[in-house]
Amino acid sequence: MLDTLIKNGKIYNGLGGKPYKKNIGIKGDRIETITSDEPPASKLIDAIDLAISPGFIDMHSHTDFSIKDNPKAESKVMQGITTEVVGMCGFSPAPVNENYFADLMYYFTNTIILSKEEKLQWRWKNLYEFYEEIEKKGTSVNLAPLLGYGTLRVAYSGFSNTPNTLLPEEQKKILYQIEKEMEAGIWGISTALEYPPCSYCNVEEIAKACKIVKRFNGIYSTHMRSEHGKKIFTSLEEAIKVAQISGVNLEIAHLKVAFKEGWGKSSEILNRIHQERKRGIEINADQYPYTAWGSSILDFLPKNIVYKGINYWRNYLLKKENRKEIVRFIKNNLEGPEKDMGWEGVVIANTKTKSNEVIIGKNMHELSMIRKIEPEELIIDLLIEKEGYVKLIVFCMEEEDIKTILKDSLVIIGSDGRAVSPYGKFSKIHYHPRYYGTFPRILGKYVREEKVISLPEAIRKMTFMPASKIGLKDRGQITEGAFADIVIFNPHSIIDNATFVHPRRFPSGIREVLVNGKIVVEKGELTSSLPGKFLRRK
C-alpha cells in the first residue's frame, strides 16, 4: 500500500512542458508511481483544480544562519520551498578556527547577532559537523550547502585591517580545507567580492580555489564586486575570467542592475552571459523579484576604516574632527538611492534595539526628522549606538530590468533570504519581504497577473534548473523514483502578501507541501514534521 496518493491535480513536472493530469503515489520518501489509476493509500490528497509541482528549490539562501533557531523554516516552506542552497555570499557557519575566533565573530556581525552563549557554542571545525547536527535535530527543509570563502579566509588568515594577499602557508591550508569539504559532500564555494575579506581576493586566488571545486563538479556562486551602474560590467568580466581559468560551473548571485546610471542595461549583461555560455562556460544567474536589496550601514563608511575593525572605527567616530570628515565623505560619495530617490529609499530592517525604542521599519528621512539631525549625522550615531549592526533595505532597482532578467532562459529563482517566522526570535525584525514572498510573487504577479513568463517556465526556473545547476539527483522534477518533494498550489490565487511595510506575512495559494514524502504544510497550515535532510554531493 502507498503512503500517500495525490489525485486529480494538474502535474507540472518541472521540465517546462505542458501540464498533464495523473495521480501521484508516494511510498516512503520517493514517488513510487505516476498513474491514471487510484491505488490504495494510507493518505489521500485531492488536488482537483490545483497545480502539482516539484518542491521549489531556493538557489540562493542564507537559512544556514537561522536554521538552528528556526528548524521549521516557516517562511520558506509556506512558499513551497523544499530545498535550499545555502552558504552564499562568502558566508557559511564553518570552519571555525580558535586562533581567529574573534575575527570570525566580527565578520559575522554583518549577517547575524549571536549571544555570548551562542558564541561559546559556535565551534564547528567543518561544514559536515554543522549540518550533521542540524539533520539530527530535525528541519523541515533540505539543505544543500556551499562553503563560504569569506568564512574560510577568516579561519586561516583572520579579518585583516587592510587588504592582504594570502601567505603561501595560509593559501595551502585554505585549498586543503576546500578539498576536504568537497570530499565530504559540500556542493561548492561562494564569495562576496563587494565585502571584506573576499574583496581582498584577486582572480588568481579565486581561480585556484575554483580549480579544486571543478575537480569535484561543484559550483562557484559569486556576489560580484559591484552591482552598481556601469561597474557591473567589469565585475561580470572578473567572474567570467575565474570561470575561464578554472573551468568551474559559475553562478552569478542575485543578478541586478542597481542605481539609475545602470538602469536599462540588463539586456547587455544577459547578452554577455549568453556569449560565454555559447563558448562553453557553464554560467547562470539567479534573481529575486524586488526593486530593493538588503545592505548594511557599514557600507557608508570608507572601506579602509571598516577594515580596521569595530574598536578602531568606533573610537575614530567619537572624535569631532573625524566625525565631520565622515559626514563630508558620505555627502560627497552618495550614489544609488540616497542620490536617486532620497533617504526615504533607505529603510532600517534590523538592529540592536532597546525595548522602548521604535526604529525598525523607519526610513532614514523619517528617523532623521524624529531625531532632528541630518541623515549623514544619523548614520554616524547609529554606527556607534548599534556597534555597526544595522541592516538596511535599499530601493535601487528598476521594474523593467527585473522583468528582463526574469524572462531570460539562464536565470534561476533565489530568495537571498533566510528561513524566519512571524513569532519567536525573528518576530520583531523588519526583514525584506523576499524572505516570505519570493516564489509566490513570481507565480502570482509575474506569471498570472503580468504574464511576463509562462507557468511551466516559472516552475522550471524554481525546480529542474536549480537541481541541474548544482547536480542534485532525483530532485527538481516529478518522475517515478524521484524524491517526493512536492508543492500543491492554486495557480488562480497564489500571491505574496509580504510587503516592505508589512514583511512578516505568509503568502496565499499554497495548500500542501511535502518534503521527502512527509507533509510539512497541510491545507495551508504548518505541521510539526521535520523530514528535511542534509544533502551531500555524490
XYZ file of C-alpha atoms in Angstrom:
538
model
C 0.000 0.000 0.000
C 1.127 3.541 -0.787
C 1.676 6.041 1.991
C 0.115 8.942 0.083
C -1.861 9.344 -3.131
C -2.258 12.786 -4.718
C -5.104 12.730 -7.233
C -6.996 14.956 -9.674
C -4.330 17.660 -9.900
C -2.588 19.089 -12.930
C 1.063 17.982 -12.888
C 3.845 20.371 -13.931
C 6.857 18.070 -13.992
C 9.494 20.818 -13.764
C 10.902 20.432 -17.273
C 8.940 23.351 -18.736
C 6.442 21.368 -20.813
C 2.662 21.343 -20.766
C 0.943 20.008 -17.646
C -0.959 16.735 -17.606
C -3.487 15.037 -15.331
C -2.449 11.907 -13.470
C -2.235 10.647 -9.905
C 0.980 10.523 -7.893
C 1.648 7.649 -5.495
C 4.230 8.114 -2.740
C 5.901 5.403 -0.691
C 8.485 6.356 1.905
C 10.437 9.356 0.672
C 10.035 8.626 -3.065
C 7.481 8.894 -5.840
C 6.501 5.271 -6.383
C 4.120 5.675 -9.300
C 2.512 8.195 -11.642
C -0.687 6.619 -12.888
C -4.226 7.087 -14.143
C -5.375 4.524 -11.575
C -6.208 5.116 -7.901
C -4.163 2.554 -5.968
C -4.921 2.269 -2.236
C -3.029 4.620 0.070
C -2.976 5.469 3.759
C -3.377 9.177 2.971
C -5.398 10.713 0.139
C -4.865 14.286 -1.077
C -7.429 15.592 -3.547
C -5.770 18.265 -5.697
C -8.711 18.986 -8.004
C -8.307 22.352 -9.782
C -4.815 22.711 -8.300
C -1.292 22.642 -9.725
C 1.174 19.977 -8.598
C 4.821 20.905 -8.935
C 8.182 19.627 -7.760
C 9.111 21.314 -4.489
C 10.699 24.681 -5.124
C 14.478 24.907 -4.772
C 15.810 28.200 -3.423
C 19.003 28.720 -5.398
C 20.301 31.490 -3.139
C 19.556 31.171 0.569
C 21.022 32.285 3.892
C 18.989 29.892 6.031
C 22.211 28.382 7.394
C 22.264 31.362 9.773
C 18.707 30.864 11.063
C 18.001 27.126 10.877
C 19.347 26.383 14.374
C 16.737 28.722 15.870
C 14.063 28.061 13.286
C 14.089 24.371 12.239
C 10.529 24.512 10.872
C 11.734 27.068 8.299
C 8.261 28.597 8.243
C 8.836 31.486 5.846
C 10.332 29.097 3.296
C 8.071 26.033 3.390
C 4.989 28.278 3.320
C 6.285 29.489 -0.060
C 6.558 25.905 -1.313
C 10.329 25.742 -0.867
C 11.551 22.235 -0.043
C 15.300 22.583 -0.674
C 17.643 25.496 -0.018
C 21.102 26.054 -1.455
C 22.901 27.767 1.425
C 26.368 29.116 2.236
C 26.027 32.101 -0.066
C 27.845 35.445 -0.407
C 31.007 34.130 1.224
C 29.247 33.302 4.500
C 28.972 29.827 5.999
C 28.752 28.705 9.651
C 32.089 26.877 9.465
C 35.007 26.310 9.542
C 35.846 27.873 12.901
C 39.496 28.331 13.865
C 40.071 29.169 17.540
C 43.087 31.310 16.613
C 40.839 33.722 14.707
C 37.579 33.272 16.582
C 37.190 36.971 17.498
C 37.797 37.904 13.859
C 35.117 35.465 12.741
C 32.597 36.920 15.189
C 33.345 40.396 13.814
C 32.884 39.101 10.269
C 29.530 37.590 11.250
C 28.385 40.980 12.629
C 27.200 41.815 9.133
C 24.839 38.836 8.985
C 23.816 37.621 12.470
C 23.602 38.683 16.119
C 24.925 35.984 18.449
C 24.538 35.970 22.217
C 27.542 35.223 24.449
C 26.192 31.719 24.975
C 25.740 31.162 21.238
C 29.276 32.356 20.565
C 30.609 29.812 23.045
C 28.790 27.046 21.169
C 29.864 28.212 17.694
C 32.797 25.845 17.290
C 32.264 23.689 14.181
C 35.549 22.829 12.510
C 33.893 21.960 9.202
C 30.516 22.178 7.500
C 29.883 18.459 7.775
C 29.819 18.738 11.587
C 27.373 21.640 11.467
C 24.895 20.026 9.066
C 25.045 16.620 10.720
C 23.935 18.349 13.919
C 21.132 20.185 12.108
C 19.904 16.962 10.482
C 19.898 15.079 13.798
C 17.853 17.805 15.495
C 15.470 17.928 12.525
C 14.440 20.511 9.968
C 11.508 20.989 7.605
C 13.669 21.722 4.550
C 16.510 20.024 2.735
C 19.807 21.915 2.859
C 22.487 21.805 0.141
C 25.449 23.806 1.486
C 28.257 25.698 -0.182
C 31.427 26.697 1.649
C 31.652 30.450 2.230
C 35.059 31.630 1.083
C 34.873 34.655 3.388
C 34.430 32.434 6.442
C 37.216 30.190 5.161
C 39.612 33.098 4.622
C 38.953 34.435 8.124
C 39.588 30.957 9.557
C 43.114 30.822 8.146
C 44.115 34.444 7.596
C 41.972 36.391 10.059
C 39.962 39.512 9.326
C 42.781 41.783 8.234
C 42.822 45.517 8.973
C 43.982 46.175 5.427
C 43.609 44.325 2.119
C 46.025 41.430 2.181
C 47.450 38.751 -0.059
C 47.422 35.282 1.435
C 50.704 33.891 2.665
C 51.685 30.628 0.917
C 51.000 28.626 4.083
C 47.575 30.260 4.508
C 46.612 29.521 0.931
C 47.770 25.928 1.291
C 45.504 25.450 4.328
C 42.549 27.078 2.574
C 42.880 24.874 -0.507
C 43.246 21.782 1.670
C 40.060 22.708 3.587
C 38.146 23.165 0.321
C 39.273 19.729 -0.844
C 38.219 18.082 2.423
C 34.831 19.838 2.408
C 34.200 18.792 -1.192
C 35.185 15.203 -0.373
C 32.626 15.291 2.458
C 29.833 16.230 0.042
C 29.688 20.029 0.031
C 28.411 21.477 -3.256
C 30.912 24.256 -3.984
C 32.087 27.648 -2.747
C 30.781 31.207 -2.701
C 32.264 34.695 -2.490
C 31.026 38.233 -1.904
C 33.702 40.298 -3.599
C 31.980 43.537 -2.613
C 32.806 42.998 1.058
C 35.926 42.080 3.032
C 37.633 39.688 3.301
C 36.506 38.414 -0.120
C 37.124 41.903 -1.530
C 40.850 41.287 -0.913
C 40.832 38.373 -3.373
C 42.139 38.679 -6.900
C 41.231 36.485 -9.855
C 44.250 34.231 -9.337
C 43.349 33.423 -5.715
C 39.721 32.612 -6.518
C 40.641 30.596 -9.611
C 42.973 28.377 -7.550
C 40.106 27.603 -5.192
C 37.708 27.028 -8.081
C 40.040 24.540 -9.760
C 39.519 22.259 -6.763
C 35.759 22.820 -6.908
C 35.829 21.951 -10.613
C 37.553 18.612 -9.877
C 34.529 17.633 -7.803
C 31.993 19.063 -10.311
C 30.921 21.679 -7.781
C 29.730 25.227 -8.390
C 31.068 28.707 -7.699
C 28.474 31.327 -6.708
C 29.653 34.923 -6.616
C 28.168 38.119 -5.276
C 30.117 40.267 -7.717
C 32.500 43.056 -6.765
C 29.923 45.634 -7.768
C 26.319 45.648 -8.970
C 26.294 49.442 -9.263
C 25.687 51.185 -12.564
C 28.442 50.691 -15.110
C 30.719 48.916 -12.623
C 28.683 45.754 -13.058
C 30.279 45.119 -16.460
C 33.858 44.977 -15.141
C 32.629 42.882 -12.212
C 30.982 40.411 -14.570
C 34.196 40.137 -16.598
C 36.084 39.303 -13.404
C 33.657 36.473 -12.610
C 33.873 35.167 -16.165
C 37.686 35.252 -16.032
C 37.640 32.987 -12.962
C 35.440 30.512 -14.839
C 37.623 30.667 -17.954
C 40.783 29.901 -15.962
C 39.329 27.214 -13.700
C 36.547 25.740 -15.841
C 34.224 25.977 -12.838
C 30.429 25.964 -13.058
C 29.633 29.664 -12.414
C 26.548 31.179 -10.787
C 26.091 34.967 -10.699
C 24.311 35.688 -7.428
C 21.177 37.859 -7.226
C 21.691 39.446 -10.638
C 20.503 43.040 -10.689
C 21.282 46.458 -12.140
C 21.467 48.922 -9.274
C 21.173 52.726 -9.475
C 19.873 54.886 -12.302
C 23.078 55.034 -14.317
C 22.749 51.289 -14.897
C 19.005 51.024 -15.409
C 18.041 49.603 -18.788
C 21.354 47.778 -19.253
C 20.146 44.343 -18.130
C 19.908 43.103 -21.737
C 23.586 43.920 -22.334
C 24.579 41.992 -19.228
C 22.479 38.985 -20.203
C 23.884 39.034 -23.741
C 27.398 38.837 -22.285
C 26.384 35.842 -20.148
C 24.937 34.096 -23.219
C 28.143 34.762 -25.183
C 30.174 32.863 -22.603
C 27.592 30.095 -22.468
C 27.987 29.592 -26.214
C 31.759 29.405 -25.720
C 31.347 26.517 -23.307
C 31.363 28.226 -19.905
C 28.688 26.848 -17.580
C 27.222 30.139 -16.420
C 23.842 31.022 -14.954
C 22.429 33.704 -12.694
C 19.781 33.838 -10.003
C 17.325 36.591 -9.145
C 14.783 37.756 -6.576
C 11.822 39.779 -7.949
C 12.038 43.042 -5.984
C 13.339 46.557 -6.649
C 15.143 46.784 -3.290
C 18.071 44.915 -1.815
C 19.454 44.292 1.651
C 22.546 46.115 2.866
C 24.478 47.219 5.963
C 25.056 50.657 7.459
C 28.781 49.859 7.424
C 28.657 50.343 3.653
C 28.513 54.118 4.221
C 31.966 54.181 5.833
C 35.222 54.314 3.853
C 36.426 50.745 3.383
C 39.864 51.461 4.853
C 38.143 52.365 8.144
C 35.775 49.371 8.161
C 38.698 47.011 7.545
C 40.339 48.110 10.818
C 37.519 46.697 12.904
C 34.874 47.908 15.307
C 37.195 49.137 18.075
C 39.093 51.318 15.638
C 36.209 52.923 13.788
C 34.075 53.433 16.913
C 36.884 55.386 18.600
C 37.564 57.159 15.324
C 33.949 58.356 15.011
C 33.835 59.607 18.595
C 36.313 62.367 17.706
C 34.638 65.546 16.419
C 37.090 66.266 13.625
C 36.793 62.691 12.315
C 33.016 62.818 12.525
C 32.969 65.938 10.332
C 35.283 64.238 7.867
C 32.990 61.203 7.580
C 29.904 63.403 7.163
C 31.676 65.075 4.231
C 32.688 61.673 2.874
C 29.100 60.385 2.938
C 27.753 63.540 1.256
C 30.436 63.517 -1.440
C 30.178 59.799 -2.170
C 26.429 59.359 -2.300
C 25.221 57.098 -5.060
C 22.181 54.998 -5.637
C 19.014 55.543 -3.620
C 20.355 58.395 -1.490
C 21.152 60.289 -4.682
C 18.424 58.952 -6.975
C 15.463 58.651 -4.597
C 16.422 60.431 -1.386
C 16.870 58.978 2.085
C 13.265 57.738 2.020
C 14.652 54.842 -0.032
C 16.835 53.546 2.815
C 14.849 51.621 5.455
C 16.131 50.126 8.726
C 15.360 46.400 8.669
C 17.082 45.142 11.807
C 19.375 46.363 14.549
C 20.193 46.070 18.223
C 17.308 47.905 19.896
C 16.319 48.994 23.353
C 12.911 47.709 24.457
C 11.332 51.181 24.249
C 12.961 52.226 21.014
C 10.946 52.315 17.784
C 13.436 52.333 14.959
C 12.919 49.178 12.898
C 10.837 49.884 9.790
C 11.658 53.599 9.721
C 13.449 55.113 6.748
C 16.462 57.368 7.199
C 14.497 60.509 6.349
C 11.811 59.742 8.952
C 14.329 58.926 11.646
C 16.475 61.978 10.950
C 13.353 64.154 11.280
C 12.464 62.476 14.593
C 15.984 62.990 15.941
C 16.293 66.434 14.333
C 19.651 65.773 12.714
C 20.898 65.352 9.158
C 20.808 61.793 7.700
C 24.614 61.730 7.499
C 24.856 62.549 11.221
C 22.209 59.908 11.917
C 24.326 57.262 10.196
C 27.266 58.010 12.476
C 25.057 57.969 15.589
C 23.591 54.603 14.612
C 27.002 53.141 13.833
C 28.195 53.988 17.340
C 24.950 53.122 19.173
C 24.409 49.793 17.421
C 28.075 48.771 17.120
C 27.765 48.541 13.355
C 24.826 46.140 13.306
C 22.160 47.974 11.324
C 20.669 46.051 8.405
C 19.056 48.133 5.682
C 16.573 47.723 2.847
C 17.708 49.874 -0.067
C 15.474 50.765 -3.034
C 17.699 50.964 -6.087
C 16.405 48.828 -8.980
C 14.009 49.398 -11.856
C 10.994 47.200 -12.593
C 11.682 46.736 -16.312
C 15.121 45.313 -15.547
C 13.515 42.881 -13.091
C 11.259 41.613 -15.885
C 14.028 41.440 -18.480
C 16.211 39.350 -16.185
C 13.308 37.103 -15.168
C 12.466 36.280 -18.793
C 15.981 35.104 -19.585
C 16.378 31.360 -20.093
C 19.561 31.168 -17.973
C 18.109 32.815 -14.867
C 17.068 30.773 -11.804
C 14.985 31.952 -8.836
C 16.594 32.535 -5.439
C 15.265 34.454 -2.443
C 18.537 35.766 -0.955
C 16.700 35.327 2.350
C 16.787 33.108 5.396
C 14.054 30.980 6.956
C 12.309 33.017 9.644
C 8.891 33.155 11.303
C 6.401 35.832 12.421
C 6.743 34.699 16.025
C 9.591 33.944 18.423
C 13.141 35.215 17.963
C 12.525 36.635 14.487
C 9.141 38.259 15.127
C 10.381 41.829 15.660
C 12.769 42.015 12.731
C 11.668 44.052 9.711
C 13.007 41.687 7.075
C 12.962 42.196 3.336
C 9.654 40.736 2.021
C 11.610 38.306 -0.156
C 12.066 36.188 2.989
C 8.331 35.368 2.868
C 7.245 36.061 -0.688
C 9.794 35.433 -3.456
C 8.336 32.318 -5.095
C 4.594 33.143 -4.785
C 5.382 36.639 -6.090
C 6.823 35.155 -9.277
C 3.804 32.873 -9.760
C 1.192 35.481 -8.845
C 2.472 38.844 -10.061
C 4.775 37.919 -12.935
C 3.030 34.783 -14.262
C -0.704 35.186 -13.660
C -1.145 38.964 -13.485
C 1.513 40.393 -15.797
C 2.212 37.324 -17.966
C 5.941 38.042 -18.096
C 6.678 34.298 -18.288
C 4.519 31.177 -18.508
C 3.659 28.988 -15.533
C 5.620 25.950 -16.836
C 8.686 28.138 -17.421
C 8.452 29.727 -13.963
C 8.235 26.297 -12.363
C 11.249 25.131 -14.400
C 13.251 28.078 -13.031
C 12.255 27.055 -9.493
C 12.795 23.299 -9.761
C 14.634 21.494 -12.553
C 17.006 24.365 -13.354
C 18.478 24.776 -9.848
C 18.607 20.995 -9.346
C 20.524 20.605 -12.609
C 22.791 23.554 -11.830
C 24.215 22.121 -8.637
C 23.849 18.452 -9.610
C 21.012 17.364 -7.316
C 19.974 13.859 -8.285
C 16.317 12.784 -8.167
C 15.027 16.219 -7.163
C 13.582 19.119 -9.107
C 11.173 17.079 -11.226
C 8.133 14.876 -10.827
C 9.022 11.452 -12.123
C 8.875 7.919 -10.791
C 11.769 7.235 -8.441
C 12.367 10.891 -7.593
C 12.266 12.130 -4.027
C 8.756 13.189 -3.050
C 9.423 16.910 -2.666
C 6.121 18.327 -3.893
C 4.119 21.549 -3.684
C 0.384 21.773 -4.419
C -0.928 25.279 -5.086
C -3.788 27.200 -6.621
C -2.476 28.954 -9.746
C -5.511 31.256 -9.720
C -4.903 32.669 -6.240
C -1.237 32.214 -5.371
C 0.326 35.550 -4.424
C 2.800 37.063 -1.996
C 1.335 39.060 0.901
C 4.573 40.303 2.455
C 5.289 43.956 1.697
C 8.023 46.395 2.641
C 5.660 47.885 5.220
C 4.331 44.525 6.487
C 7.048 41.973 5.641
C 6.079 39.166 8.053
C 3.089 37.804 6.136
C 2.751 34.338 4.667
C 1.621 34.043 1.024
C -1.747 32.840 -0.224
C -2.453 29.895 -2.508
C -0.014 27.248 -1.237
C -2.103 24.314 0.001
C 0.220 21.342 0.578
C 3.985 20.996 0.749
C 5.721 17.620 1.045
C 9.400 17.145 1.860
C 10.803 13.650 1.361
C 7.253 12.283 1.321
C 6.192 13.933 4.593
C 3.641 16.737 4.793
C 5.083 19.978 6.208
C 2.193 22.202 5.073
C -1.343 20.798 5.034
C -4.372 22.771 3.877
C -2.323 25.937 4.124
C -1.214 25.310 7.705
C 2.181 24.305 9.066
C 2.588 20.836 10.542
C 5.222 19.832 13.087
C 7.004 17.473 10.687
C 10.798 17.829 10.316
C 11.729 15.496 7.415
C 14.459 17.650 5.848
C 17.891 16.255 5.052
C 21.466 17.454 4.793
C 22.013 16.837 1.085
C 25.507 15.635 0.220
C 27.038 15.767 -3.226
C 27.861 12.290 -4.513
